[in-house]
Coordinates of N, CA, C and O in Angstrom, one line a residue:
Q12 N 0.7 -1.1 0.1 CA 0.1 -0.1 -0.1 C 0.7 1.4 -0.3 O 1.6 1.5 1.2
F13 N 0.6 2.2 -1.0 CA 1.3 3.6 -1.0 C 1.3 4.1 0.2 O 0.1 4.3 1.0
G14 N 2.4 4.8 0.9 CA 2.0 5.6 1.9 C 2.2 4.8 3.2 O 2.3 5.7 4.5
S15 N 2.5 3.6 3.2 CA 2.6 2.7 4.5 C 3.7 3.3 5.1 O 4.9 3.5 4.7
T16 N 4.0 3.0 6.6 CA 5.4 3.3 7.2 C 5.4 2.3 8.1 O 4.4 1.4 8.5
F17 N 6.4 2.2 8.8 CA 7.0 1.0 10.0 C 7.8 1.9 11.1 O 8.4 2.8 10.7
S18 N 7.7 1.3 11.9 CA 8.2 2.1 13.1 C 9.0 0.9 13.8 O 8.6 0.2 14.3
D19 N 10.4 1.5 14.5 CA 10.9 0.6 15.2 C 12.0 1.3 16.1 O 12.3 2.4 15.7
T20 N 12.6 0.7 17.2 CA 13.5 1.2 17.8 C 14.9 0.6 17.8 O 14.9 -0.8 17.8
D21 N 16.0 1.4 17.1 CA 17.3 0.6 16.9 C 18.4 1.3 17.5 O 18.2 2.5 18.0
W22 N 19.5 0.4 18.4 CA 20.4 1.2 18.8 C 21.4 1.0 17.8 O 21.8 0.4 16.9
G23 N 22.3 1.9 18.1 CA 23.6 2.0 17.2 C 24.7 2.8 17.7 O 24.8 3.0 19.0
W24 N 25.7 3.4 16.9 CA 26.7 4.3 17.6 C 27.0 5.4 16.5 O 26.5 5.4 15.6
A25 N 27.8 6.3 17.1 CA 28.1 7.4 16.4 C 29.7 7.9 16.7 O 30.0 7.6 17.6
A26 N 30.4 8.2 15.7 CA 31.6 8.7 16.0 C 31.6 10.3 15.0 O 31.3 9.9 14.0
G27 N 32.7 10.8 15.7 CA 33.0 11.9 14.7 C 34.0 13.0 15.4 O 34.6 12.7 16.1
G28 N 34.3 14.1 14.6 CA 35.2 15.0 15.3 C 35.0 16.5 14.5 O 34.3 16.5 13.8
G29 N 35.6 17.3 15.2 CA 35.5 18.9 14.5 C 36.9 19.5 14.7 O 37.5 19.2 15.4
L30 N 37.1 20.7 14.2 CA 38.1 21.5 14.5 C 37.6 23.0 14.4 O 36.4 23.1 13.8
E31 N 38.1 23.7 15.3 CA 37.6 25.2 15.4 C 38.7 25.9 15.3 O 40.0 25.7 15.7
W32 N 38.7 27.0 14.6 CA 40.1 27.9 14.5 C 39.6 29.3 14.6 O 38.7 30.0 13.7
A33 N 40.3 30.0 15.6 CA 40.0 31.5 16.1 C 41.1 32.5 15.1 O 42.1 32.1 14.7
F34 N 40.3 33.0 14.2 CA 41.4 33.8 13.2 C 41.3 35.4 13.4 O 42.3 35.9 12.6
S35 N 40.4 35.9 14.0 CA 40.5 37.4 14.1 C 39.7 37.8 15.3 O 38.5 38.0 15.4
G36 N 40.4 38.1 16.5 CA 39.9 38.5 17.6 C 38.9 37.5 18.0 O 39.1 36.4 18.3
P37 N 37.6 38.1 18.2 CA 36.5 37.1 18.8 C 36.0 36.2 17.8 O 35.1 35.4 18.0
W38 N 36.4 36.5 16.4 CA 35.9 35.3 15.6 C 36.4 34.1 15.2 O 37.7 34.2 15.4
S39 N 35.9 33.3 15.0 CA 36.1 31.9 14.5 C 35.5 31.0 13.7 O 34.3 31.4 13.4
V40 N 36.2 30.2 13.0 CA 35.3 29.3 12.1 C 35.3 27.7 12.4 O 36.5 27.5 13.2
K41 N 34.2 26.7 12.4 CA 34.1 25.4 12.8 C 33.8 24.5 11.9 O 33.0 25.3 10.8
F42 N 34.2 23.4 11.8 CA 34.2 22.4 10.8 C 33.7 20.9 11.8 O 34.9 20.6 12.5
E43 N 32.5 20.2 11.4 CA 32.6 19.1 12.1 C 31.8 17.9 11.2 O 31.1 18.3 10.5
Y44 N 32.3 16.6 11.7 CA 31.8 15.5 10.4 C 31.3 14.6 11.9 O 32.1 14.3 12.9
M45 N 30.4 14.2 11.4 CA 29.6 12.8 12.4 C 29.1 11.8 11.4 O 28.4 12.2 10.3
H46 N 29.4 10.4 11.9 CA 28.9 9.5 11.5 C 28.0 8.4 12.1 O 28.5 8.4 13.1
Y47 N 26.9 8.2 11.7 CA 26.1 7.4 12.8 C 25.6 6.1 12.1 O 25.6 6.0 10.7
D48 N 25.4 5.1 12.7 CA 25.2 3.9 12.1 C 24.4 3.1 13.1 O 24.7 2.6 14.3
F49 N 23.2 2.5 12.8 CA 22.2 2.0 13.4 C 22.2 0.6 13.0 O 20.7 0.4 13.1
G50 N 22.8 0.2 12.1 CA 22.8 -1.2 11.6 C 22.0 -1.3 10.5 O 21.7 -0.4 9.6
S51 N 20.8 -2.3 10.2 CA 20.0 -2.5 9.1 C 18.8 -3.0 9.7 O 18.7 -3.7 10.6
D52 N 17.6 -2.8 9.1 CA 16.3 -3.3 9.6 C 15.7 -4.0 8.1 O 15.9 -3.7 7.1
T53 N 14.5 -4.6 8.1 CA 13.7 -4.9 7.3 C 12.6 -4.1 7.1 O 11.6 -4.5 8.0
A54 N 12.0 -3.6 6.3 CA 11.1 -2.8 5.9 C 9.9 -3.8 5.6 O 10.2 -4.9 4.7
P55 N 8.9 -3.8 6.0 CA 7.6 -4.9 5.6 C 7.3 -4.6 4.3 O 7.4 -3.4 3.7
A56 N 6.6 -5.7 3.5 CA 6.1 -5.5 2.2 C 5.1 -4.2 2.1 O 4.4 -4.0 3.1
G57 N 5.3 -3.6 0.9 CA 4.5 -2.5 0.7 C 5.1 -0.9 1.1 O 4.6 -0.1 0.7
V58 N 5.8 -1.0 2.0 CA 6.5 0.4 2.5 C 7.7 0.8 1.3 O 7.2 2.0 1.0
L59 N 8.2 -0.2 1.0 CA 9.1 0.2 -0.5 C 8.9 -0.4 -1.5 O 9.6 -0.1 -2.7
G60 N 7.7 -0.6 -1.6 CA 7.5 -1.2 -2.9 C 6.9 -2.5 -2.9 O 6.0 -2.8 -2.2
A61 N 7.3 -3.4 -3.8 CA 6.8 -4.7 -3.8 C 6.7 -5.5 -2.5 O 6.0 -5.5 -1.8
G62 N 7.7 -6.1 -2.3 CA 7.8 -7.2 -0.9 C 9.1 -6.6 0.1 O 9.3 -5.4 -0.2
P63 N 9.2 -7.4 1.2 CA 10.1 -6.8 2.1 C 11.4 -6.4 1.7 O 12.1 -7.1 0.7
A64 N 11.9 -5.2 2.4 CA 13.4 -4.9 1.6 C 14.3 -4.6 2.9 O 13.7 -4.3 4.0
R65 N 15.5 -4.9 2.9 CA 16.5 -4.7 3.7 C 17.2 -3.5 3.4 O 17.2 -3.0 2.4
V66 N 16.8 -2.6 4.5 CA 17.2 -1.0 4.5 C 18.6 -0.7 5.6 O 18.4 -1.1 6.8
G67 N 19.6 -0.2 5.1 CA 20.6 0.4 5.9 C 20.4 1.6 6.7 O 19.8 2.6 5.8
L68 N 20.6 1.7 8.0 CA 20.2 2.7 8.8 C 21.7 3.5 9.1 O 21.9 3.6 10.3
T69 N 22.2 4.4 8.0 CA 23.3 5.3 8.6 C 23.1 6.6 8.0 O 22.3 6.6 7.0
L70 N 23.9 7.6 8.4 CA 23.9 8.8 8.3 C 25.1 9.4 8.3 O 25.8 9.1 9.3
D71 N 25.4 10.4 7.4 CA 26.8 11.3 7.4 C 26.2 12.6 7.5 O 25.8 13.1 6.7
T72 N 27.0 13.7 8.3 CA 26.6 14.8 8.4 C 27.9 15.5 8.5 O 29.1 15.3 9.2
V73 N 28.0 16.7 7.8 CA 29.1 17.7 8.0 C 28.7 19.3 8.1 O 27.5 19.4 7.9
K74 N 29.0 19.4 9.0 CA 28.9 21.0 9.7 C 29.9 22.0 9.4 O 30.7 21.8 9.9
A75 N 29.6 23.0 9.1 CA 30.5 24.2 9.3 C 29.9 25.4 9.6 O 28.4 25.6 9.7
G76 N 30.6 26.5 10.5 CA 30.0 27.6 11.0 C 31.1 28.5 11.3 O 32.1 28.4 11.2
V77 N 30.0 30.0 11.4 CA 31.1 31.0 11.8 C 30.7 31.5 13.3 O 29.5 31.3 13.5
N78 N 31.8 31.5 14.1 CA 31.3 32.0 15.6 C 31.9 33.6 16.2 O 32.8 33.8 15.5
Y79 N 31.0 34.1 16.7 CA 31.8 35.5 17.5 C 31.5 35.2 18.8 O 30.4 34.9 19.4
R80 N 32.4 35.4 19.6 CA 32.4 35.3 20.9 C 32.5 36.7 21.6 O 33.2 37.4 21.7
F81 N 31.2 36.9 22.4 CA 31.2 38.2 23.1 C 31.7 38.3 24.3 O 32.2 36.9 25.2
S82 N 32.5 39.2 24.9 CA 33.2 39.3 26.1 C 32.3 39.5 27.1 O 31.4 40.0 27.0
M83 N 32.8 39.0 28.0 CA 32.0 39.0 29.6 C 32.6 40.0 30.5 O 33.7 40.5 30.6

């Protein structure tokens, strides 16, 4: 059936890292990478099309930003 969904609670792990560089007074730039892995699961028939399908549950994110530090 089109529009079907499934729900499950999965455990996994995450790893990543980042760098921040102060380049001018209170200004800095930052970069961050994270990898999330929750294994895989089987979507029931109808959710992804015909029959049941194995689905990998991973995600990679990259973030970048500019910060301004206010003096206290």
